C-alpha positions as a Python dict, from the first residue, in 0.01 Angstrom:
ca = {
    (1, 'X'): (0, 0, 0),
    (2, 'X'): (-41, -404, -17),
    (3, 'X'): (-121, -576, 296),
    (4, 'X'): (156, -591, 515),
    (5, 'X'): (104, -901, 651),
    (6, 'X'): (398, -1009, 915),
    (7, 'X'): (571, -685, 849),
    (8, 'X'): (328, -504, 1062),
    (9, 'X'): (503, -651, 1347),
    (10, 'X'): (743, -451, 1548),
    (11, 'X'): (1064, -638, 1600),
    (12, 'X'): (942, -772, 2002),
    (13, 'X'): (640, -927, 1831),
    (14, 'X'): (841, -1077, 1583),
    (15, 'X'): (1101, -1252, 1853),
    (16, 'X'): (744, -1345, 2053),
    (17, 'X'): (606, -1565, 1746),
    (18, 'X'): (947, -1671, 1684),
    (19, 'X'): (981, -1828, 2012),
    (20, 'X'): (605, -1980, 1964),
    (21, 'X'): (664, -2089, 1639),
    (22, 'X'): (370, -1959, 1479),
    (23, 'X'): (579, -1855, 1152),
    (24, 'X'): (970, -1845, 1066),
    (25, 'X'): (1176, -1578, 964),
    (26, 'X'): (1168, -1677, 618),
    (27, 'X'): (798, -1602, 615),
    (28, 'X'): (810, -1298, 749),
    (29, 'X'): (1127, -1164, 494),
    (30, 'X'): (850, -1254, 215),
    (31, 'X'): (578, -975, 338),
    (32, 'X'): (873, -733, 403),
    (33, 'X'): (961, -788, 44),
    (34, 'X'): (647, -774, -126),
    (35, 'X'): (585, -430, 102),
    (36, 'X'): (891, -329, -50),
    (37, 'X'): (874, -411, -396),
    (38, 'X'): (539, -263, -334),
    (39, 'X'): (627, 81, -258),
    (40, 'X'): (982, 87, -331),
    (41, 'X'): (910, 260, -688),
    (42, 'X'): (773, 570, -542),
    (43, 'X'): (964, 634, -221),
    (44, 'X'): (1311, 551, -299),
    (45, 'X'): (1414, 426, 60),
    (46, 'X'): (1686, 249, -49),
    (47, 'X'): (2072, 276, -172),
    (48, 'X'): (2093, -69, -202),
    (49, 'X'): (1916, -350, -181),
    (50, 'X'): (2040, -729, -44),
    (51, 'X'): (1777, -964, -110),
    (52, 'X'): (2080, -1278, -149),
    (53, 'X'): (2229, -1189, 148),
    (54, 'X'): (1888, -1152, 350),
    (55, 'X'): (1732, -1452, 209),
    (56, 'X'): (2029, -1681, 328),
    (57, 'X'): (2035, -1467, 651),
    (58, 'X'): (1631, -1533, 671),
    (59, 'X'): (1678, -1905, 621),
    (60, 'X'): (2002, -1961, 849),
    (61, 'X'): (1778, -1777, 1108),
    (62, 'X'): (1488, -1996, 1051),
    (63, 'X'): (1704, -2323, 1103),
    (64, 'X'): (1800, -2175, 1466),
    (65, 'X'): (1509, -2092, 1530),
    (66, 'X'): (1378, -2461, 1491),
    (67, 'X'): (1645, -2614, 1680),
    (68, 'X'): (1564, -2395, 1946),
    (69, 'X'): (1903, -2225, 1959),
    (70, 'X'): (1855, -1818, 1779),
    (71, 'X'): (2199, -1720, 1781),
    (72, 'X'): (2144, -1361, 1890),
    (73, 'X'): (1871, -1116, 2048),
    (74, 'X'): (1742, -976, 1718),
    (75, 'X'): (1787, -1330, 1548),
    (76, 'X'): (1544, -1335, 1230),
    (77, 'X'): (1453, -962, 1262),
    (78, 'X'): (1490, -767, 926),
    (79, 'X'): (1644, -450, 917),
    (80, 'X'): (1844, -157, 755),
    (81, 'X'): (2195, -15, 745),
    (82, 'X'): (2196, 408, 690),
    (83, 'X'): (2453, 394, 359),
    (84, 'X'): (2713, 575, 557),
    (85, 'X'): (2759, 280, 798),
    (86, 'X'): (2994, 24, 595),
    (87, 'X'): (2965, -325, 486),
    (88, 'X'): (3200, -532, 297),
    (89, 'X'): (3133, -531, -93),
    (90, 'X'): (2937, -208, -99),
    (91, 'X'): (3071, 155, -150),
    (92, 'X'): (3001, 458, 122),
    (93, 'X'): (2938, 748, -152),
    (94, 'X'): (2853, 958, 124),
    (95, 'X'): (2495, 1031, -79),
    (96, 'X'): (2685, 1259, -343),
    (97, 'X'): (2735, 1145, -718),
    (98, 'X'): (3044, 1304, -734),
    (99, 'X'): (3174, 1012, -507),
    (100, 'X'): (2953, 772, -661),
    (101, 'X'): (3261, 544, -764),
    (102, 'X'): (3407, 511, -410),
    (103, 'X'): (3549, 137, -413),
    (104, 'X'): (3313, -74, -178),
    (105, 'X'): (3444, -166, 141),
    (106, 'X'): (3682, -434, 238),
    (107, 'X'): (3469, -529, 569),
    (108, 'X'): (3202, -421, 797),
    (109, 'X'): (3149, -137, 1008),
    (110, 'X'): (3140, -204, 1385),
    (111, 'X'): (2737, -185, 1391),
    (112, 'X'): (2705, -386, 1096),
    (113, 'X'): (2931, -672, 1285),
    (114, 'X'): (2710, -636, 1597),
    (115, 'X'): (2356, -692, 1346),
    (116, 'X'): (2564, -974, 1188),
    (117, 'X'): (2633, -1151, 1520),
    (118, 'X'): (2290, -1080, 1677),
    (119, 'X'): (2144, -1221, 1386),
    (120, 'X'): (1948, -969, 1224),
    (121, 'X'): (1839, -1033, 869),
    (122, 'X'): (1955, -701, 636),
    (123, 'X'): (1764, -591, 435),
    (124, 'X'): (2017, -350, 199),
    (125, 'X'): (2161, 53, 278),
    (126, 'X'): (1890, 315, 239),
    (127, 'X'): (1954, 646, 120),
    (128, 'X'): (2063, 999, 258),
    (129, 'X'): (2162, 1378, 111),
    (130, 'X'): (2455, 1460, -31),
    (131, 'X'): (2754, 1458, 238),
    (132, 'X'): (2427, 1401, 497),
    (133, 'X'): (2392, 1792, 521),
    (134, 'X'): (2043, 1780, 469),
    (135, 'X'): (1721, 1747, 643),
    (136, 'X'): (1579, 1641, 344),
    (137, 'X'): (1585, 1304, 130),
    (138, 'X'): (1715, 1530, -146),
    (139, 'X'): (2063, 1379, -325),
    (140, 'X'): (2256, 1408, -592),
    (141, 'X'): (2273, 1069, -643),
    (142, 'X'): (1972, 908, -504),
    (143, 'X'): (1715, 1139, -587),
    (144, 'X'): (1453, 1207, -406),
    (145, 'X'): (1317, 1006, -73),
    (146, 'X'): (1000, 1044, 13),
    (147, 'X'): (764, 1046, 326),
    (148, 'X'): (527, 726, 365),
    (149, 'X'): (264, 889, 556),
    (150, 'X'): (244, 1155, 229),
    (151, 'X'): (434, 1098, -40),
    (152, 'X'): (475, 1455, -158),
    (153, 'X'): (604, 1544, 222),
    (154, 'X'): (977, 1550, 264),
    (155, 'X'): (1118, 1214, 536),
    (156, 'X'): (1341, 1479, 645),
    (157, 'X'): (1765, 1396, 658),
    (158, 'X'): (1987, 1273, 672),
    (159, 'X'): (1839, 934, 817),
    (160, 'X'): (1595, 999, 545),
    (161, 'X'): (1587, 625, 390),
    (162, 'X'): (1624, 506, 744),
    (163, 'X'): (1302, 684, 819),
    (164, 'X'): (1135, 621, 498),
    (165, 'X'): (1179, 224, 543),
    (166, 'X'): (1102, 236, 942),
    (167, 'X'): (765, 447, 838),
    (168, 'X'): (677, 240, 532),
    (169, 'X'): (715, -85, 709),
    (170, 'X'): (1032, -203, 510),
    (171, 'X'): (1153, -418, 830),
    (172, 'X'): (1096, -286, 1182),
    (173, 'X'): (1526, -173, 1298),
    (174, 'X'): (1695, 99, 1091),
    (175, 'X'): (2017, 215, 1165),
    (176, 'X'): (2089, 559, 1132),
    (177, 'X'): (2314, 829, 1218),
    (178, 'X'): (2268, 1184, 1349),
    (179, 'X'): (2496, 1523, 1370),
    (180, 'X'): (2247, 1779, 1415),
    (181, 'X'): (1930, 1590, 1421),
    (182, 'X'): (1990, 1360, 1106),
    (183, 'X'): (1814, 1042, 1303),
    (184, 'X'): (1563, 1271, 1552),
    (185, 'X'): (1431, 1487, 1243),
    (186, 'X'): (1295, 1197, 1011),
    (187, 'X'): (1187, 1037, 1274),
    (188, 'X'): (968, 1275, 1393),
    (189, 'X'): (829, 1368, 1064),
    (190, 'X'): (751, 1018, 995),
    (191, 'X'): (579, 962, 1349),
    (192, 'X'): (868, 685, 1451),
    (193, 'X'): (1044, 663, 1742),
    (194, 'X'): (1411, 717, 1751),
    (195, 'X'): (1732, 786, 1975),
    (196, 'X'): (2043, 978, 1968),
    (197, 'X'): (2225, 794, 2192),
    (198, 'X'): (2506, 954, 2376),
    (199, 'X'): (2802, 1033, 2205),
    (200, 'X'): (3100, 737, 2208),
    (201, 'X'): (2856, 457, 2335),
    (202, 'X'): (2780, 328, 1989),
    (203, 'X'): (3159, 284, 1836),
    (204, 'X'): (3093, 526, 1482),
    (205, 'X'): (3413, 453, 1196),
    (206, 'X'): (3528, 770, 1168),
    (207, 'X'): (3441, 916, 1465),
    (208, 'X'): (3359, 1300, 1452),
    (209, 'X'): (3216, 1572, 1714),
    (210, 'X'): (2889, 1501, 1793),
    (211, 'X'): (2800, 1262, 1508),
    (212, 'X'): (2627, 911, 1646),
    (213, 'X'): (2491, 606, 1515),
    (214, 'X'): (2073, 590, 1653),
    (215, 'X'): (1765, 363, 1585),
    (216, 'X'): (1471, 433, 1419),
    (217, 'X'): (1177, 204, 1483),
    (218, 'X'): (805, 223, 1532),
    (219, 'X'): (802, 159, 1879),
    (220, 'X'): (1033, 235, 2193),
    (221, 'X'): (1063, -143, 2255),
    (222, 'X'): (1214, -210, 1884),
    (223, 'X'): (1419, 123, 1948),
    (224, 'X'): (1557, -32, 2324),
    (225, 'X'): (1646, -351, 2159),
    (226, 'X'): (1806, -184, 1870),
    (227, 'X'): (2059, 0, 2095),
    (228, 'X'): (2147, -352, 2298),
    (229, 'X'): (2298, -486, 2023),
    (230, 'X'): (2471, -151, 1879),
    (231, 'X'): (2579, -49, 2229),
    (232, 'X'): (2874, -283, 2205),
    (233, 'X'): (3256, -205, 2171),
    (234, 'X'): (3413, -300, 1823),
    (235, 'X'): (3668, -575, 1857),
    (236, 'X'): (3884, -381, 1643),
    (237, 'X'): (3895, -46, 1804),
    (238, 'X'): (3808, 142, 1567),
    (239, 'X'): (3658, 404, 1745),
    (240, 'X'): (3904, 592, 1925),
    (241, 'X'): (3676, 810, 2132),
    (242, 'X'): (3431, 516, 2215),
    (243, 'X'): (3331, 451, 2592),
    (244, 'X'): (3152, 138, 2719),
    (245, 'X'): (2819, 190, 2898),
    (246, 'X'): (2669, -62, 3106),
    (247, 'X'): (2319, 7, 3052),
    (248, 'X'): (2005, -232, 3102),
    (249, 'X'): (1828, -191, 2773),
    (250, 'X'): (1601, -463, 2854),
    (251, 'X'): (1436, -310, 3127),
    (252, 'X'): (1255, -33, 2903),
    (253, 'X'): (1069, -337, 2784),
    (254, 'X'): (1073, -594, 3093),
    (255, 'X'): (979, -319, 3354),
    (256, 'X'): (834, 0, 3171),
    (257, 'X'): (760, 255, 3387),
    (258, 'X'): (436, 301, 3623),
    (259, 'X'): (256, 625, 3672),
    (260, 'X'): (363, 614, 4041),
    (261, 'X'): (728, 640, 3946),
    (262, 'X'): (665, 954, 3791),
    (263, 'X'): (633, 1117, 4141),
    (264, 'X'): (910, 1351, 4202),
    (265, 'X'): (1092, 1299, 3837),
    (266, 'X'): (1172, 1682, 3745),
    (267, 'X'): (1050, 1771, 3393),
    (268, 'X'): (1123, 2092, 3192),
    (269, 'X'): (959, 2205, 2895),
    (270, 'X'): (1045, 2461, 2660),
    (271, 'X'): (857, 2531, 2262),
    (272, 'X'): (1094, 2785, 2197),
    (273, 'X'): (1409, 2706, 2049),
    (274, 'X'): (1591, 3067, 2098),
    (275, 'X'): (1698, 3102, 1752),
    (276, 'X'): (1595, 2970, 1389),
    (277, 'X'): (1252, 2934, 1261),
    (278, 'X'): (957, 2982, 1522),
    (279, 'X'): (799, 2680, 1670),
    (280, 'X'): (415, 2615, 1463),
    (281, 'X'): (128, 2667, 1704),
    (282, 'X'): (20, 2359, 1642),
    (283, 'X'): (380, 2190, 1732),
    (284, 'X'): (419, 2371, 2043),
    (285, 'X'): (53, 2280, 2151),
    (286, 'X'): (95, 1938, 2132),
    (287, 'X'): (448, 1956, 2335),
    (288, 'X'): (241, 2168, 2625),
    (289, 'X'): (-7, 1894, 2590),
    (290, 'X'): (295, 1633, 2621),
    (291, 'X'): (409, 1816, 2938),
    (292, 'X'): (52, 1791, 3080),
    (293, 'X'): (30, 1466, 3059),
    (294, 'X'): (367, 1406, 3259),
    (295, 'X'): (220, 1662, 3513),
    (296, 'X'): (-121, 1425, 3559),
    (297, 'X'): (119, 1106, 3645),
    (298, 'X'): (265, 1359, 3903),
    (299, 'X'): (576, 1466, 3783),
    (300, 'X'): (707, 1808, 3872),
    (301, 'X'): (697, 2024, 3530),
    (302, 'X'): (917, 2346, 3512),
    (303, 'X'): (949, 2605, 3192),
    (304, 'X'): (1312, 2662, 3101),
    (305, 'X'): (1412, 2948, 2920),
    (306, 'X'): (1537, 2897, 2512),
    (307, 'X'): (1925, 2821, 2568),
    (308, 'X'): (2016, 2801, 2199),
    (309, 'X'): (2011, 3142, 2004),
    (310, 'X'): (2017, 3258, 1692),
    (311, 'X'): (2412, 3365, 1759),
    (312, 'X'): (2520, 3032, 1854),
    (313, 'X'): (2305, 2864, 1571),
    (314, 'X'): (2508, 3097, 1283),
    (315, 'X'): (2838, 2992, 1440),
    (316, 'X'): (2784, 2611, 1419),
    (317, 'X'): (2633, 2675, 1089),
    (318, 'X'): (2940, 2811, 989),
    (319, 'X'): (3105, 2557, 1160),
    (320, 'X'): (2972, 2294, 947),
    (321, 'X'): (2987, 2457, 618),
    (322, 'X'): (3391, 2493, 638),
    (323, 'X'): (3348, 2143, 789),
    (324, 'X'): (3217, 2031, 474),
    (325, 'X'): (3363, 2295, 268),
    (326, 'X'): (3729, 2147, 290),
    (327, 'X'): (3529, 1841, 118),
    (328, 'X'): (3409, 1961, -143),
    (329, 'X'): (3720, 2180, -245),
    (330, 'X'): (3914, 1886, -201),
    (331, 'X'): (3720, 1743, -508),
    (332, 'X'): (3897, 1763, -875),
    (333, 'X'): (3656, 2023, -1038),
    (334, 'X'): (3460, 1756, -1279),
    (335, 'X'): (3396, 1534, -924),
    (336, 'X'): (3277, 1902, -728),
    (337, 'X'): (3041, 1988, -1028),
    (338, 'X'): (2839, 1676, -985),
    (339, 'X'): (2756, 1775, -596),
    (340, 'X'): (2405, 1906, -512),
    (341, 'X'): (2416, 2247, -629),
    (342, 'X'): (2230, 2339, -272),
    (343, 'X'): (2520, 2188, -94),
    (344, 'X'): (2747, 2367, -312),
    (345, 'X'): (2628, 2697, -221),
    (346, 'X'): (2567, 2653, 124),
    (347, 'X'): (2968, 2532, 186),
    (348, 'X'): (3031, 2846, -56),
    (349, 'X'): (2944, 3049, 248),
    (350, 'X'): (3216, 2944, 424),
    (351, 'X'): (3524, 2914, 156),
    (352, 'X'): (3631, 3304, 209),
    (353, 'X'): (3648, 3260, 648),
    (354, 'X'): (3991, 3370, 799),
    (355, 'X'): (4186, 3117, 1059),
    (356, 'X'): (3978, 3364, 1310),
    (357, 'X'): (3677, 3316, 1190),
    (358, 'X'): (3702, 2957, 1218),
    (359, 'X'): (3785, 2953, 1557),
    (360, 'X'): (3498, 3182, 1640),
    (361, 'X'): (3294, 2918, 1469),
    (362, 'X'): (3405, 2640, 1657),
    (363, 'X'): (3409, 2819, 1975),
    (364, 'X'): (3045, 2843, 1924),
    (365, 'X'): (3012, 2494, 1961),
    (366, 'X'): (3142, 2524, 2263),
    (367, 'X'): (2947, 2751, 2378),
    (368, 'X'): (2650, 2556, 2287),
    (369, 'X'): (2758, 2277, 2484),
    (370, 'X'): (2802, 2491, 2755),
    (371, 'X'): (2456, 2651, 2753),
    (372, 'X'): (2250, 2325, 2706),
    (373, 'X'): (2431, 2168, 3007),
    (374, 'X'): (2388, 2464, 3232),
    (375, 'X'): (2027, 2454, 3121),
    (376, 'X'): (1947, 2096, 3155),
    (377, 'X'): (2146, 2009, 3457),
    (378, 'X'): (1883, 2039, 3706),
    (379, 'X'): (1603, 1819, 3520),
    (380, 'X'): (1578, 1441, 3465),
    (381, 'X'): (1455, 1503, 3126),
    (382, 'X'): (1409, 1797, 2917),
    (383, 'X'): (1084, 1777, 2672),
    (384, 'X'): (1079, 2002, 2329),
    (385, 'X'): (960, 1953, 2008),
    (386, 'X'): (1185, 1775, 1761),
    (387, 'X'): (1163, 2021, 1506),
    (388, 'X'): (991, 2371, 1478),
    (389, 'X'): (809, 2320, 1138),
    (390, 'X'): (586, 1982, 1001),
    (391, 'X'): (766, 1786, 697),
    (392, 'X'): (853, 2057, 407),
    (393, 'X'): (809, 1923, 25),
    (394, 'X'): (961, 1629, -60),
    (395, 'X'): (1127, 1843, -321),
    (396, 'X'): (1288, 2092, -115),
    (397, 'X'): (1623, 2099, 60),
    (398, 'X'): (1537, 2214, 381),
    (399, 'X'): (1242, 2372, 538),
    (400, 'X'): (1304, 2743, 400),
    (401, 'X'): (1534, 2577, 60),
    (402, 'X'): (1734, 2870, 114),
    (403, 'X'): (2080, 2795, 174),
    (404, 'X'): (2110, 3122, 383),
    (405, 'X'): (1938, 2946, 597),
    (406, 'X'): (1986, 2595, 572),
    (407, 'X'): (1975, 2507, 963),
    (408, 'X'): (1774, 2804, 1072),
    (409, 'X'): (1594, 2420, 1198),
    (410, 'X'): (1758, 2184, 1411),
    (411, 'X'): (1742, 2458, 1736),
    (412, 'X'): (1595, 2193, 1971),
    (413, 'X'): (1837, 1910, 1815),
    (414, 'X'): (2129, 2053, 1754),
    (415, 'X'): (2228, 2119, 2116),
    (416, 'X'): (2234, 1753, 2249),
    (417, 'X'): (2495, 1652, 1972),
    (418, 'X'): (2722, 1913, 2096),
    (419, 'X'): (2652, 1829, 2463),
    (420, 'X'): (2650, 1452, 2405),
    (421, 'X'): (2335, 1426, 2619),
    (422, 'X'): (2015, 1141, 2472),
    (423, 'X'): (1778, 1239, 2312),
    (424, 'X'): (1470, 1027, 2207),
    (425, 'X'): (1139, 1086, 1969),
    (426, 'X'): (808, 969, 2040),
    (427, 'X'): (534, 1085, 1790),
    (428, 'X'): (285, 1326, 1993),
    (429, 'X'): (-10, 1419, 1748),
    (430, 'X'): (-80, 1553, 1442),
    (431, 'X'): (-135, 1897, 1262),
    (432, 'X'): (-410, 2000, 1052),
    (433, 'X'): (-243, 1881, 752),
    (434, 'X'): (-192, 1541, 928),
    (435, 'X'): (155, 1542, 929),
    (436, 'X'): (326, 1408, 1261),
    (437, 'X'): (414, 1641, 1525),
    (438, 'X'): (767, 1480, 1728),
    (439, 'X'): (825, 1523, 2125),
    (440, 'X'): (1218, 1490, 2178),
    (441, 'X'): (1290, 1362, 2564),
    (442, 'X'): (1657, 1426, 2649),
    (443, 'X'): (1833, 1347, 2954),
    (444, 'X'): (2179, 1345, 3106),
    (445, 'X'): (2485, 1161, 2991),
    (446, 'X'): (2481, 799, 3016),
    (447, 'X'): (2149, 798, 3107),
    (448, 'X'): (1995, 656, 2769),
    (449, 'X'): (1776, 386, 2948),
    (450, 'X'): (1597, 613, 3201),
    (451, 'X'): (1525, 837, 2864),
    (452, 'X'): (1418, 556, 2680),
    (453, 'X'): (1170, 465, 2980),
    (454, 'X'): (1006, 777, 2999),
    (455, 'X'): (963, 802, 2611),
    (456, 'X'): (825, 442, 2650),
    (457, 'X'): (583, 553, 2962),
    (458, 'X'): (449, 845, 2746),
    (459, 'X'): (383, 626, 2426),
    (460, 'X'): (155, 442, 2603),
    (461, 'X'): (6, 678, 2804),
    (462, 'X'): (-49, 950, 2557),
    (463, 'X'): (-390, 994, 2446),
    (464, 'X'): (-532, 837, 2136),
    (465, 'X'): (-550, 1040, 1856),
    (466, 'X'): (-171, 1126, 1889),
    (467, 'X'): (-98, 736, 1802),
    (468, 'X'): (10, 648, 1473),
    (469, 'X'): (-218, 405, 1291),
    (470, 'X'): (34, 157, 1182),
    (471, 'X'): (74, 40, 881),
    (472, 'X'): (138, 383, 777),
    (473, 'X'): (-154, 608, 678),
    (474, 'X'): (-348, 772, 938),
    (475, 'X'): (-401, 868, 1309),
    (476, 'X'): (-627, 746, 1613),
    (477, 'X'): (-888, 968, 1730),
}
């Protein structure tokens, strides 16, 4: 890639030489656009891209910024909107070319108001899968996202633009959104950080079970700052389920936590999953090694026992293929024939189930919830990996491509949707291959800053060579 320039800054250092006036907002939109025009051709991060609106954006910002007034926390600071979070004047097509003529929206989204009023300079919408059932950057209408870190490496789904653009350096914030693992995933395949906030604290329009809006940044910081300006009720209550959180974001970057205050915080590990694809060696060595490093601050590290299994991961799958299912068969048959064939025969699985078997199905997702609170009640944080496997081809739809077993995958993040507990990625080394290994930190409900704070703690104090060498191409040893 070209030299990055200012767009090797994470958001925080961006605000810093703001504030100092060592370069404007409309300098730092040109190295985010010549990254982007840069490597745009080959890894297809984005749906669509606003360079009007972000140049006016860039220069309003800049005129704040020299009358000393920024007009928001993230004044001047590019970033990205997942496509399924709406903005007036461009269509939601929900990834799929059979929707690819949705009208575009009449008005914004309730995150996209909050980035508009904290004055955050957007960039465009980046991509995701068809009906974002993937973890993959696979779509019928987007083709085919790829990872920055290797281009022929899958970004993972459905936040897979998001992840693509955080990774590549296309602006530091991205905005996506996360069901199963659809912001976690990508992240931790593209060595970001990331959080799935818990559910109803970010308002979502529509609002569904266990589907959030999350950051995806290179740092905790940019993630922390990220969430205090989506964190915010929508003036037009839109949200129906949304509940206001009174959280100090600021204090994962104004007082980050000291080795000392891990004394007494209760920490439990687990590497295996308890159903779906077994955990790499190399995955669940670096999570040990994760836990270790907790343990040498002085925090009190416990194994838990897998409380997902295989079971309970069949049932939600099933779940969510009737889920999506009633979609797709809602389609006219010209519209359904232009949907990912993969997606097609994974909902397929589900288009014969009785009014019985659909119950069963959702009851699982009860039951889910059930187990990963009974299991995680007694710890501040639970630490996992993010995902069993490294990133799969870019080419494939998930990491078996076999719709049999589509989500055989999201064990570890699946759980915390359904529970509506945090969850946050930190990258925690590499495999042989080099691609990034993710450590997910989850926590209890409403407690999104303390998680955020430890993930912070352990990206600074984890050891070298399991720090990404931003910009985007290596590691630290």
């Amino acid at each position: 890639m070209s030299d990055p320039g200012l767009a090797a800054l994470t958001a925080t250092e961006l605000l810093a030489g703001y504030r100092e006036r060592r370069f404007t907002p409309v300098e730092v939109l040109q190295d985010v656009e010549a990254l982007i025009d840069a490597g745009e051709p080959e890894l297809s991060a984005f749906y669509v891209r606003e360079p009007e609106v972000a140049r006016t954006q860039a220069a309003a910002s800049a005129r704040r910024w020299a009358e000393g007034r920024p007009e928001g926390i993230i004044d001047g600071v590019p970033i990205t909107l997942k496509e399924n979070i709406a903005t007036a004047g461009t269509p939601t097509p929900s990834g799929t070319a059979a929707l690819a003529d949705n009208p575009p929206h009449t008005e914004d989204g309730p995150v996209a108001v909050h980035v508009k009023r904290a004055g955050g300079v957007r960039l465009g919408k980046t991509t995701m899968p068809d009906y974002g059932m993937l973890s993959a950057g696979v779509s019928s209408l987007h083709g085919i996202t790829r990872n920055p870190w290797n281009p022929a490496w899958t970004s993972g789904g459905s936040s897979s633009g998001s992840a693509t653009a955080a990774a590549a350096g296309f602006g530091p914030l991205h905005a996506g959104s996360d069901i199963g693992g659809s912001v976690r995933l990508p992240a931790g395949w593209t060595a970001l950080a990331s959080l799935k906030p818990t559910w109803s604290i970010i308002p979502v329009d529509p609002p569904y079970l266990g589907r959030v809006i999350g950051p995806l940044a290179r740092s905790v910081e940019d993630v922390a700052l990220s969430m205090a300006v989506f964190a915010q009720p929508d003036a037009q209550g839109r949200d129906y389920t949304h509940t206001t959180s009174e959280q100090d974001w600021a204090s994962v970057w104004e007082r980050p936590l000291r080795d000392e205050d891990l004394r007494g915080v209760r920490i439990g590990v687990h590497v295996d999953a308890g159903g779906g694809l077994p955990t790499e060696p190399a995955i669940a060595a670096a999570v040990e090694a994760a836990a270790a490093v907790f343990a040498q601050a002085g925090a009190t590290v416990e194994r838990i026992e897998p409380f997902c299994s295989q079971e309970l991961l069949t049932l939600v799958d099933r779940f969510l293929r009737l889920r999506s299912w009633a979609d797709i068969k809602a389609l006219p048959r010209d519209r359904r024939a232009k949907v990912l064939p993969y997606i097609r025969e994974w909902t397929l699985g589900a288009a014969d189930m009785s009014g019985i078997e659909a119950m069963e199905a959702y009851h699982g997702t009860v039951r889910l919830r059930a187990a990963t609170h009974a299991a995680t009640h007694g710890f501040d944080a639970v630490l996992s990996p993010v995902a069993p496997n490294g990133a799969a081809p870019a080419e494939w739809h998930a990491p078996t491509n076999d719709p049999d077993t589509a989500l055989e995958h999201i064990g570890y993040t699946l759980p915390y949707n359904l529970s509506e507990q945090p969850a946050a990625t930190v990258n925690a080394g590499f495999d042989e291959s080099g691609r990034p290994i993710g450590l997910q930190i989850a926590g209890h409900r409403f407690q999104d800053v303390q998680v955020l704070r430890l993930a912070r703690w352990y990206e600074q104090a984890r050891p070298s060579s399991a720090v990404p060498a931003w910009p985007w191409g290596g590691r630290r040893d």
